[in-house]
GROMACS .gro file of C-alpha atoms in nm:
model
  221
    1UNK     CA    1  -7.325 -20.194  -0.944
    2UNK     CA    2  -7.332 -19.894  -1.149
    3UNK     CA    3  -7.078 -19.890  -1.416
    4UNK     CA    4  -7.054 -19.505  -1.432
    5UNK     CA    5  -6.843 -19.518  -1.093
    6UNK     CA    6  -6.455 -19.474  -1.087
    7UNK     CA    7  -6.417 -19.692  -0.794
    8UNK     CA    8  -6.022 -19.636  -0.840
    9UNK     CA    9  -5.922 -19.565  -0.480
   10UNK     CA   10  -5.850 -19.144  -0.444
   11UNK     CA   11  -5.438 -19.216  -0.359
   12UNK     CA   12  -5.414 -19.388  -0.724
   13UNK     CA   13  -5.652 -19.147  -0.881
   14UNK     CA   14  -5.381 -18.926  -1.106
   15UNK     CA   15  -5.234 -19.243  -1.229
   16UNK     CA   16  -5.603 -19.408  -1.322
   17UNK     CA   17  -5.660 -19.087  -1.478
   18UNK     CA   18  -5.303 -19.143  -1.742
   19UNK     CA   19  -5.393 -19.479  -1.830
   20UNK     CA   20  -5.769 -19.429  -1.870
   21UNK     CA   21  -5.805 -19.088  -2.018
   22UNK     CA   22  -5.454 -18.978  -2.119
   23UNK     CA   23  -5.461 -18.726  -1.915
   24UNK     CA   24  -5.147 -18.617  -1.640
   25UNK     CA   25  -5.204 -18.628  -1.244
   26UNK     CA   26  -5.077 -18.258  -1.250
   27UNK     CA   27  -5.373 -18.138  -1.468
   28UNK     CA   28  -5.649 -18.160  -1.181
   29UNK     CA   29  -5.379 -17.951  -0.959
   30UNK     CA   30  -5.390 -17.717  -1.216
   31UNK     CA   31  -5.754 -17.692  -1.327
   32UNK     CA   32  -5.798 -17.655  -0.917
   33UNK     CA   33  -5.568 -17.382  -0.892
   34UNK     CA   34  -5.739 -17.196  -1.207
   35UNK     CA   35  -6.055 -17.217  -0.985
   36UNK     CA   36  -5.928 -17.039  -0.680
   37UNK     CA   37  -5.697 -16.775  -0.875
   38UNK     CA   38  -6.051 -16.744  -1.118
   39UNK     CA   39  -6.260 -16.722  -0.793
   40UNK     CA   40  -6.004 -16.440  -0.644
   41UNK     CA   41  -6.014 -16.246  -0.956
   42UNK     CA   42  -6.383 -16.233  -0.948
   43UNK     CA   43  -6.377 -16.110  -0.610
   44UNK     CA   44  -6.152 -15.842  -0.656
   45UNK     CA   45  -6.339 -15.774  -1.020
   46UNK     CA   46  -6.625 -15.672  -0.788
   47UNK     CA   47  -6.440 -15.504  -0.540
   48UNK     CA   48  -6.300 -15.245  -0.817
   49UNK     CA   49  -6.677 -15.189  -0.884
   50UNK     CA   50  -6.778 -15.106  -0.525
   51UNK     CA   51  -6.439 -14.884  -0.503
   52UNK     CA   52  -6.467 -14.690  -0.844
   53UNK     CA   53  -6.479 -14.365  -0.649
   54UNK     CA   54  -6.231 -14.424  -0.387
   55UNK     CA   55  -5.898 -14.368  -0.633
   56UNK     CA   56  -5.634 -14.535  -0.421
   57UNK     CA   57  -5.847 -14.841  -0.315
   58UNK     CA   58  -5.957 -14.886  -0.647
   59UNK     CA   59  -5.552 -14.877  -0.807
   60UNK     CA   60  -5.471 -15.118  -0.559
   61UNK     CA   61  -5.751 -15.354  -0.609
   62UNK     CA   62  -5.704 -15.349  -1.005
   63UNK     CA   63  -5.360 -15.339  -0.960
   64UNK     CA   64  -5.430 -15.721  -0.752
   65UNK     CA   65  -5.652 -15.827  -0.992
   66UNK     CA   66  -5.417 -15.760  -1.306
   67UNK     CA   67  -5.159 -15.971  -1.105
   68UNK     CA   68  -5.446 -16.242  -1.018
   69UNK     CA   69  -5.518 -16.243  -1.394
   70UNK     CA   70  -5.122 -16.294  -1.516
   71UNK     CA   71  -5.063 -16.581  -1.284
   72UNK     CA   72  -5.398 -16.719  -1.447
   73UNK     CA   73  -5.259 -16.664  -1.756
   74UNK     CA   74  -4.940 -16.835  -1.720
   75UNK     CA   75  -5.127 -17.170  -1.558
   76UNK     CA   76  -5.262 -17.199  -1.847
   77UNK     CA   77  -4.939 -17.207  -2.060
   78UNK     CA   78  -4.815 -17.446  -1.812
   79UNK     CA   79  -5.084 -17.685  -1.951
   80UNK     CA   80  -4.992 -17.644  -2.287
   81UNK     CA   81  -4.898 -18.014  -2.320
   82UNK     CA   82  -5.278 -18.145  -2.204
   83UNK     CA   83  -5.417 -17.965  -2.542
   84UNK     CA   84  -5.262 -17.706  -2.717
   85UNK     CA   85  -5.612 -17.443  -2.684
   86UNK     CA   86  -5.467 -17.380  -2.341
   87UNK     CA   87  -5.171 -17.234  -2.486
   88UNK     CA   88  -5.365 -17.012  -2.691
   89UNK     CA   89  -5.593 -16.887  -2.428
   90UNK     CA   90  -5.265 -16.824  -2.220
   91UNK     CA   91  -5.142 -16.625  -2.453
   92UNK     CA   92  -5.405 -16.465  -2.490
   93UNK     CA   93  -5.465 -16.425  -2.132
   94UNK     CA   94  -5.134 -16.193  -2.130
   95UNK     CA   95  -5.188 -16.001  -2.423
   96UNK     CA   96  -5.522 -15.916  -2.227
   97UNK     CA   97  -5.310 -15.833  -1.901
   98UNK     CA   98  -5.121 -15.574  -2.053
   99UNK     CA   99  -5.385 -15.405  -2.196
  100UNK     CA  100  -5.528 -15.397  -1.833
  101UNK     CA  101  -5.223 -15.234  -1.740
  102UNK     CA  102  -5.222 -14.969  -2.025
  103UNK     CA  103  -5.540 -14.884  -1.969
  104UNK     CA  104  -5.533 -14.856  -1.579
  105UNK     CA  105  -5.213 -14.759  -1.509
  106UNK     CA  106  -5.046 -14.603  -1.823
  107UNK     CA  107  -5.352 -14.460  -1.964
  108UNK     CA  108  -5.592 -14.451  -1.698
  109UNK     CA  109  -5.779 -14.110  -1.825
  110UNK     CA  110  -6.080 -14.270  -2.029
  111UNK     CA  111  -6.098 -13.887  -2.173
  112UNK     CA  112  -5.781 -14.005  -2.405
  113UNK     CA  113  -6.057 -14.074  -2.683
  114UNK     CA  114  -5.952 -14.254  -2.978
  115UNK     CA  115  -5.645 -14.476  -2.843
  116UNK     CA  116  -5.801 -14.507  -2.552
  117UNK     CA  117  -6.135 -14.699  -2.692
  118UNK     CA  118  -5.923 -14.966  -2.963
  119UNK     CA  119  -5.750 -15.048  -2.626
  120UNK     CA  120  -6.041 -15.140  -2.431
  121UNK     CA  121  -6.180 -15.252  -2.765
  122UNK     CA  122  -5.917 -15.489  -2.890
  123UNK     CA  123  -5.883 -15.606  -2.523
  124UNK     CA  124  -6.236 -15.704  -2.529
  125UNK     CA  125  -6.208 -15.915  -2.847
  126UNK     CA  126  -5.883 -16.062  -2.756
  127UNK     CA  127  -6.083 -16.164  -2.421
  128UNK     CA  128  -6.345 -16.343  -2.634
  129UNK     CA  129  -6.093 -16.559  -2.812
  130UNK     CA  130  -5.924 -16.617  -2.441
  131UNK     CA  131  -6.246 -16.715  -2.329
  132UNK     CA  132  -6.298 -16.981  -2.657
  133UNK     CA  133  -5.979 -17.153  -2.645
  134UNK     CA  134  -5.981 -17.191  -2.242
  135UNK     CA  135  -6.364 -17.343  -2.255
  136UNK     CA  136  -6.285 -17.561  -2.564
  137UNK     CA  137  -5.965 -17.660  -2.382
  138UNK     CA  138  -6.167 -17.757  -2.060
  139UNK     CA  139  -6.459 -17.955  -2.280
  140UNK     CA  140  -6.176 -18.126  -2.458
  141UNK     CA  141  -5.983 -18.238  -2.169
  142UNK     CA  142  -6.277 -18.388  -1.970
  143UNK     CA  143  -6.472 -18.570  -2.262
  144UNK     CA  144  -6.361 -18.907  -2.252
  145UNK     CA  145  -6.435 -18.894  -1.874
  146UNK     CA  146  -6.772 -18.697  -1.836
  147UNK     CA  147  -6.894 -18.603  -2.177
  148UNK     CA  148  -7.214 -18.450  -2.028
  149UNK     CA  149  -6.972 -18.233  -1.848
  150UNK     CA  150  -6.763 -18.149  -2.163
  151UNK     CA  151  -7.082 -18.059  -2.360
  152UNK     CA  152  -7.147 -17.765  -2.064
  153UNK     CA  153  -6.815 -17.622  -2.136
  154UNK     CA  154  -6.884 -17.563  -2.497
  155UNK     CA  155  -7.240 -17.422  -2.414
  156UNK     CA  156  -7.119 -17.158  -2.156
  157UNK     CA  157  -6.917 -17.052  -2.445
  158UNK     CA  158  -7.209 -17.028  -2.621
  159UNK     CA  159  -7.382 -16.815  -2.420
  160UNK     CA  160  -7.131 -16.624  -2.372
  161UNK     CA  161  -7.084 -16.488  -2.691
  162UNK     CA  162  -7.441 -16.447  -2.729
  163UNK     CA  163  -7.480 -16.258  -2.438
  164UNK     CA  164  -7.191 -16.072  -2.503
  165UNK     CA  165  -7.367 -15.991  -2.903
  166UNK     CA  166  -7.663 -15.848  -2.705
  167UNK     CA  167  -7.476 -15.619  -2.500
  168UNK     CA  168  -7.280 -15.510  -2.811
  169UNK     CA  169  -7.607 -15.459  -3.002
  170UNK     CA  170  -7.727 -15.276  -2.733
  171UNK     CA  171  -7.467 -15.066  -2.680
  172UNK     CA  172  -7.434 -14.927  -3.057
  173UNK     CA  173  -7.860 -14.874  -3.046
  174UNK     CA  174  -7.829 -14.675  -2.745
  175UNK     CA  175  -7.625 -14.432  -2.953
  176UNK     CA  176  -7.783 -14.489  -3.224
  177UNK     CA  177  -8.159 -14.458  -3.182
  178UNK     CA  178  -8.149 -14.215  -2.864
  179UNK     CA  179  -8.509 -14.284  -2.814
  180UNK     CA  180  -8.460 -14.648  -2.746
  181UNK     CA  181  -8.215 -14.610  -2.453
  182UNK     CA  182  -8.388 -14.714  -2.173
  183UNK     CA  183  -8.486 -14.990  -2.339
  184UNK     CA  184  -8.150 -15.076  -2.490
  185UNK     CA  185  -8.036 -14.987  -2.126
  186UNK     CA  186  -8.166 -15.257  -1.982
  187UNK     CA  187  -8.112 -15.502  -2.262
  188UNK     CA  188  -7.787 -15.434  -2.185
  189UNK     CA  189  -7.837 -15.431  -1.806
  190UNK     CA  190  -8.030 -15.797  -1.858
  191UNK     CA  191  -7.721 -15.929  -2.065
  192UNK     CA  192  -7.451 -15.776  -1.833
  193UNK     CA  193  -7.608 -15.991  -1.548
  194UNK     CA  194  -7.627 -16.276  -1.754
  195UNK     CA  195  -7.215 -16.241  -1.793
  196UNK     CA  196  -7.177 -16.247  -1.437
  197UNK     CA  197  -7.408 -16.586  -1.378
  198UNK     CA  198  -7.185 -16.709  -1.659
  199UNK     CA  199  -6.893 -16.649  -1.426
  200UNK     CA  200  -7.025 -16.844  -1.176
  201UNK     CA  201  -7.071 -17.114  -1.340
  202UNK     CA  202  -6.730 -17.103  -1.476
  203UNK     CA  203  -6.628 -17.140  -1.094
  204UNK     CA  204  -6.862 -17.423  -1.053
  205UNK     CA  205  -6.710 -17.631  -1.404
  206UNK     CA  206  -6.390 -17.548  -1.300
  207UNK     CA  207  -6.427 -17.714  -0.960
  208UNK     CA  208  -6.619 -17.989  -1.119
  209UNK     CA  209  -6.355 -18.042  -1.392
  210UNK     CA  210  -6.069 -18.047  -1.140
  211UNK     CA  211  -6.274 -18.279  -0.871
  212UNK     CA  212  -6.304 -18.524  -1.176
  213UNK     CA  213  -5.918 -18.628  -1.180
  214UNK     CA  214  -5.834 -18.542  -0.827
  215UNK     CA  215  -6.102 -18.745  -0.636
  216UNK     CA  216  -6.102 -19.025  -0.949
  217UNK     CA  217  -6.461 -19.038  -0.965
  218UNK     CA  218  -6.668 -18.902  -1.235
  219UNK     CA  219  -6.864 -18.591  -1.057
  220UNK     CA  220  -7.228 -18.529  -1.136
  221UNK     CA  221  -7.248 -18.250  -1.436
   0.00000   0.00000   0.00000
């Protein structure tokens, strides 16, 4: 028989999952709801891409996805008491929110200049540390069950910054060195896409990582 099977019938799997792993029944409800408010938000994230032109489609879809992005937020608060990371990256996830909403709806000419870039730049870094404490918070929750699984939260976070260093980097050269902007451009292009498989992923770990204590068995990483 192999010992890395839960065999802990599904109805008793929340309770298995307190006295095993110390971890509450109402965590995999809300690591499963992260994943389908995450995999809205990512929809609509796109959607404002393919509507950038069309003004009133493209208000209404931010406007969705700042909401989608809040209630994410505030999920993660509610899980303060699994590890206290997740009440860091839902603060963080607000503070983020309303900078979406500033800089959308309050100050939606980018023309603004000065003001307008510390938003978008202080929202960006504010992200990042969103982004940390959330992935730590996942890895940390799900070690003592699925290690391997814990050790591929803490590397998307590592390639995650990384990838978000090389768009930075790339970003200042093109300015910078004029005659190195189509490279730079698609440095930058390369480690924009890279982001966005990181995303998907995200949605994959988060199903993973919510499947683990809902279903009681450990889930291949």
């Amino acid at each position: 028989m192999d010992n890395n099977i839960d065999e802990t019938p599904v109805e008793n799997a929340g309770e298995n999952a307190v006295k095993k792993y110390g971890v509450s029944s109402e965590a995999g409800r809300r690591i499963k709801t992260l994943f389908w408010i995450y995999l809205i938000s990512l929809i609509l994230d796109t959607g404002t891409v393919i509507c950038r032109n069309l003004q009133t489609s493209y208000f209404i879809i931010k406007g969705a996805y700042i909401f989608f992005t809040a209630v994410y937020g505030i999920v993660l608060l509610g899980m303060a008491s699994e590890n206290r990371n997740y009440k860091k990256a839902g603060i963080f996830a607000l503070v983020t929110t309303a900078v979406s909403v500033l800089t959308t709806f309050v100050f939606p000419d980018k023309g603004i200049g000065a003001l307008y870039m510390i938003m978008l730049f202080g929202g960006a870094v504010i992200g990042i540390l969103r982004d940390y404490n959330e992935y730590t918070a996942h890895s940390r929750l799900v070690y003592k069950k699925n290690p391997v699984l814990s050790d591929k939260w803490y590397g998307l976070w590592r390639k995650y910054i990384i990838l978000m260093a090389i768009m930075l980097v790339s970003a200042i050269l093109i300015f910078i060195l004029p005659w190195l902007d189509v490279v730079m451009f698609l440095v930058f292009l390369a480690g924009f896409i890279g982001v966005i498989a990181l995303e998907v992923l995200k949605i994959v770990y988060l199903h993973r990582t919510a499947e683990l204590f809902n279903a009681g068995e450990n889930i291949s990483p």
